[in-house]
Amino acid sequence: MKQLPLTVSVIIPNRNGVDLLKLHLPQVMKACAGCEVIVVDDASSDQSVEFVREKFPGITVLQLPRHSGFSSAVNRGVTAANGEIAVLLNTDTVPASGFLAPLLTHFQDDAVFAVGCLDRSHENGHVVTRGRGIAVWEKGFYLHRRGNPESRESAWVSGGSGVFKTAVWRMLGGMDEIYAPFYWEDVDLS
């Protein structure tokens, strides 16, 4: 059993997301106080890099020289991370205050590689909760469906809001960059 506290690096992949960064990065910084934060810019043509460097000088900004896709951006961030734990957050993700503490307790178990977050979004006047996917093999295909949000089990951990053990991520080689520009790389890694 590993003892807490663990060091945490937050990796935020970005592609032309300056408006989302302006909207959500202040809340991310508040919820992730004391964590290393890395924004990996995937060759944006907007003012994302300038915004982060000007408004958040404590954030590490990695600029990819050409558009490489989600998995490549995330892999570069985890490679640069100093934390024992890597938290992946999309630019449209707003973590709740105190979200890290309950997630990190799972890493006391050495067998745990990743922990998924429940995601809540507002759709058509309703709050929709996601983050517990189930999967079945059917006629040679891996089919995924929405699972019960109350379940502790999930078929995969989302790359848009997941928490991973950095050393294991690196040992596995990270997300397979064949899944470009995005989708299914997180399922493959999980």
Coordinates of C-alpha atoms in Angstrom, one line a residue:
M1 CA 0.0 0.0 0.0
K2 CA 1.3 3.4 -1.0
Q3 CA 1.1 6.2 1.5
L4 CA -0.5 9.5 0.5
P5 CA 0.1 12.3 -0.3
L6 CA 1.1 11.7 -3.9
T7 CA 2.5 14.3 -6.2
V8 CA 0.1 15.2 -9.0
S9 CA 0.5 16.7 -12.5
V10 CA -2.5 18.0 -14.3
I11 CA -2.3 17.7 -18.1
I12 CA -4.6 19.8 -20.3
P13 CA -4.4 19.1 -24.0
N14 CA -5.5 22.2 -26.1
R15 CA -6.2 22.9 -29.7
N16 CA -7.5 26.4 -30.4
G17 CA -9.3 26.5 -27.0
V18 CA -8.5 30.0 -25.8
D19 CA -12.1 30.7 -25.0
L20 CA -12.5 27.5 -23.0
L21 CA -9.2 28.2 -21.2
K22 CA -10.3 31.7 -20.3
L23 CA -13.6 30.3 -18.9
H24 CA -12.3 27.2 -17.1
L25 CA -8.6 27.5 -16.3
P26 CA -9.2 29.7 -13.2
Q27 CA -11.4 27.1 -11.7
V28 CA -9.0 24.3 -12.6
M29 CA -6.2 26.2 -10.9
K30 CA -8.3 26.6 -7.8
A31 CA -9.3 22.9 -7.6
C32 CA -5.8 21.8 -8.4
A33 CA -3.9 24.1 -6.0
G34 CA -0.4 22.7 -5.3
C35 CA -0.3 20.5 -8.4
E36 CA 1.9 20.9 -11.4
V37 CA -0.2 22.0 -14.3
I38 CA 0.9 21.4 -17.9
V39 CA -1.0 22.8 -20.9
V40 CA 0.0 21.0 -24.1
D41 CA -0.8 23.1 -27.1
D42 CA -1.5 21.1 -30.3
A43 CA -0.3 23.8 -32.8
S44 CA -3.1 26.2 -32.1
S45 CA -3.7 29.2 -34.4
D46 CA -5.5 31.2 -31.8
Q47 CA -4.1 33.0 -28.8
S48 CA -4.1 30.0 -26.4
V49 CA -0.4 30.0 -25.7
E50 CA -0.1 33.7 -25.2
F51 CA -3.1 33.7 -22.8
V52 CA -1.8 30.9 -20.6
R53 CA 1.7 32.4 -20.5
E54 CA 0.4 35.9 -19.6
K55 CA -2.3 35.0 -17.1
F56 CA -0.9 31.8 -15.6
P57 CA 2.9 32.1 -15.6
G58 CA 3.2 29.1 -13.2
I59 CA 1.8 26.8 -15.8
T60 CA 4.2 24.8 -18.0
V61 CA 3.2 25.3 -21.6
L62 CA 4.4 22.7 -24.2
Q63 CA 3.9 23.7 -27.8
L64 CA 3.7 21.0 -30.4
P65 CA 5.3 22.2 -33.7
R66 CA 2.5 20.7 -35.8
H67 CA -1.1 19.5 -35.2
S68 CA -0.6 15.9 -33.9
G69 CA -3.9 15.0 -32.2
F70 CA -5.2 14.3 -28.7
S71 CA -3.2 11.2 -27.9
S72 CA 0.0 12.8 -29.0
A73 CA -0.6 15.9 -27.0
V74 CA -1.5 13.9 -23.9
N75 CA 1.5 11.7 -24.2
R76 CA 3.8 14.7 -24.5
G77 CA 2.3 16.1 -21.3
V78 CA 2.6 12.9 -19.3
T79 CA 6.2 12.5 -20.6
A80 CA 7.0 15.9 -19.2
A81 CA 5.1 15.4 -15.9
N82 CA 6.9 15.3 -12.6
G83 CA 4.0 13.9 -10.6
E84 CA 3.4 10.3 -9.6
I85 CA -0.2 10.8 -10.7
A86 CA -1.3 12.3 -14.0
V87 CA -4.7 13.9 -14.1
L88 CA -6.0 14.5 -17.6
L89 CA -8.5 17.3 -18.1
N90 CA -10.0 18.5 -21.3
T91 CA -10.3 22.3 -21.8
D92 CA -14.1 22.1 -21.3
T93 CA -13.7 20.3 -18.0
V94 CA -14.4 22.1 -14.7
P95 CA -13.4 20.0 -11.7
A96 CA -15.3 20.3 -8.5
S97 CA -13.6 21.7 -5.5
G98 CA -11.9 18.9 -3.5
F99 CA -12.3 16.4 -6.4
L100 CA -8.7 15.1 -6.1
A101 CA -8.7 13.7 -2.5
P102 CA -11.2 10.9 -3.0
L103 CA -9.7 9.9 -6.3
L104 CA -6.2 9.7 -4.9
T105 CA -7.2 7.4 -2.1
H106 CA -7.6 4.6 -4.7
F107 CA -3.9 4.7 -5.5
Q108 CA -3.1 3.4 -2.0
D109 CA -3.7 0.1 -3.7
D110 CA -0.6 -0.7 -5.8
A111 CA -2.7 -2.7 -8.3
V112 CA -4.7 0.4 -9.3
F113 CA -3.5 2.0 -12.6
A114 CA -6.4 4.5 -13.3
V115 CA -9.4 6.0 -11.7
G116 CA -12.3 7.5 -13.7
C117 CA -14.3 10.6 -12.8
L118 CA -18.0 11.1 -13.1
D119 CA -18.8 13.8 -15.5
R120 CA -21.9 16.0 -15.2
S121 CA -23.1 18.1 -18.0
H122 CA -26.2 20.2 -18.6
E123 CA -28.3 19.1 -21.5
N124 CA -31.7 20.3 -22.5
G125 CA -32.4 21.6 -19.0
H126 CA -31.3 18.4 -17.3
V127 CA -28.1 17.3 -15.5
V128 CA -26.7 14.2 -17.2
T129 CA -24.1 12.1 -15.4
R130 CA -21.6 10.0 -17.3
G131 CA -18.3 8.2 -16.6
R132 CA -19.2 4.6 -16.0
G133 CA -19.1 2.9 -19.4
I134 CA -19.9 -0.8 -19.9
A135 CA -18.7 -2.8 -22.9
V136 CA -19.7 -6.1 -24.5
W137 CA -18.3 -8.2 -27.3
E138 CA -21.0 -8.7 -29.9
K139 CA -20.6 -10.3 -33.3
G140 CA -16.8 -9.5 -33.2
F141 CA -17.3 -5.9 -32.1
Y142 CA -16.5 -4.1 -28.9
L143 CA -19.7 -2.2 -28.2
H144 CA -20.0 0.4 -25.4
R145 CA -23.0 1.6 -23.5
R146 CA -23.7 4.0 -20.7
G147 CA -23.4 2.3 -17.4
N148 CA -24.8 3.0 -14.0
P149 CA -23.2 6.1 -12.5
E150 CA -23.5 4.7 -9.0
S151 CA -21.3 1.7 -10.0
R152 CA -17.6 1.7 -9.0
E153 CA -16.7 -0.3 -12.1
S154 CA -16.1 1.0 -15.6
A155 CA -14.8 -0.6 -18.7
W156 CA -12.4 2.3 -19.3
V157 CA -11.2 5.6 -17.9
S158 CA -11.9 8.7 -20.0
G159 CA -8.9 10.6 -21.3
G160 CA -10.9 13.8 -20.9
S161 CA -11.2 13.5 -17.1
G162 CA -9.2 10.6 -15.8
V163 CA -6.5 10.0 -13.2
F164 CA -3.5 7.7 -14.0
K165 CA -0.4 6.3 -12.3
T166 CA 2.4 8.0 -14.3
A167 CA 4.9 5.2 -14.1
V168 CA 2.5 2.6 -15.4
W169 CA 1.4 5.0 -18.2
R170 CA 5.0 5.3 -19.3
M171 CA 5.7 1.6 -19.0
L172 CA 2.7 0.9 -21.2
G173 CA 3.9 3.5 -23.7
G174 CA 1.0 5.9 -23.2
M175 CA -1.9 6.3 -25.5
D176 CA -1.5 4.7 -28.9
E177 CA -1.2 7.6 -31.4
I178 CA -2.8 5.5 -34.2
Y179 CA -6.1 6.8 -32.8
A180 CA -5.7 10.2 -34.4
P181 CA -7.1 12.7 -34.2
F182 CA -9.0 11.3 -31.2
Y183 CA -11.5 8.7 -29.8
W184 CA -10.9 5.2 -28.4
E185 CA -7.2 5.8 -27.3
D186 CA -8.4 5.9 -23.7
V187 CA -10.4 2.7 -24.1
D188 CA -7.3 1.0 -25.6
L189 CA -5.0 2.2 -22.8
S190 CA -7.5 1.3 -20.0

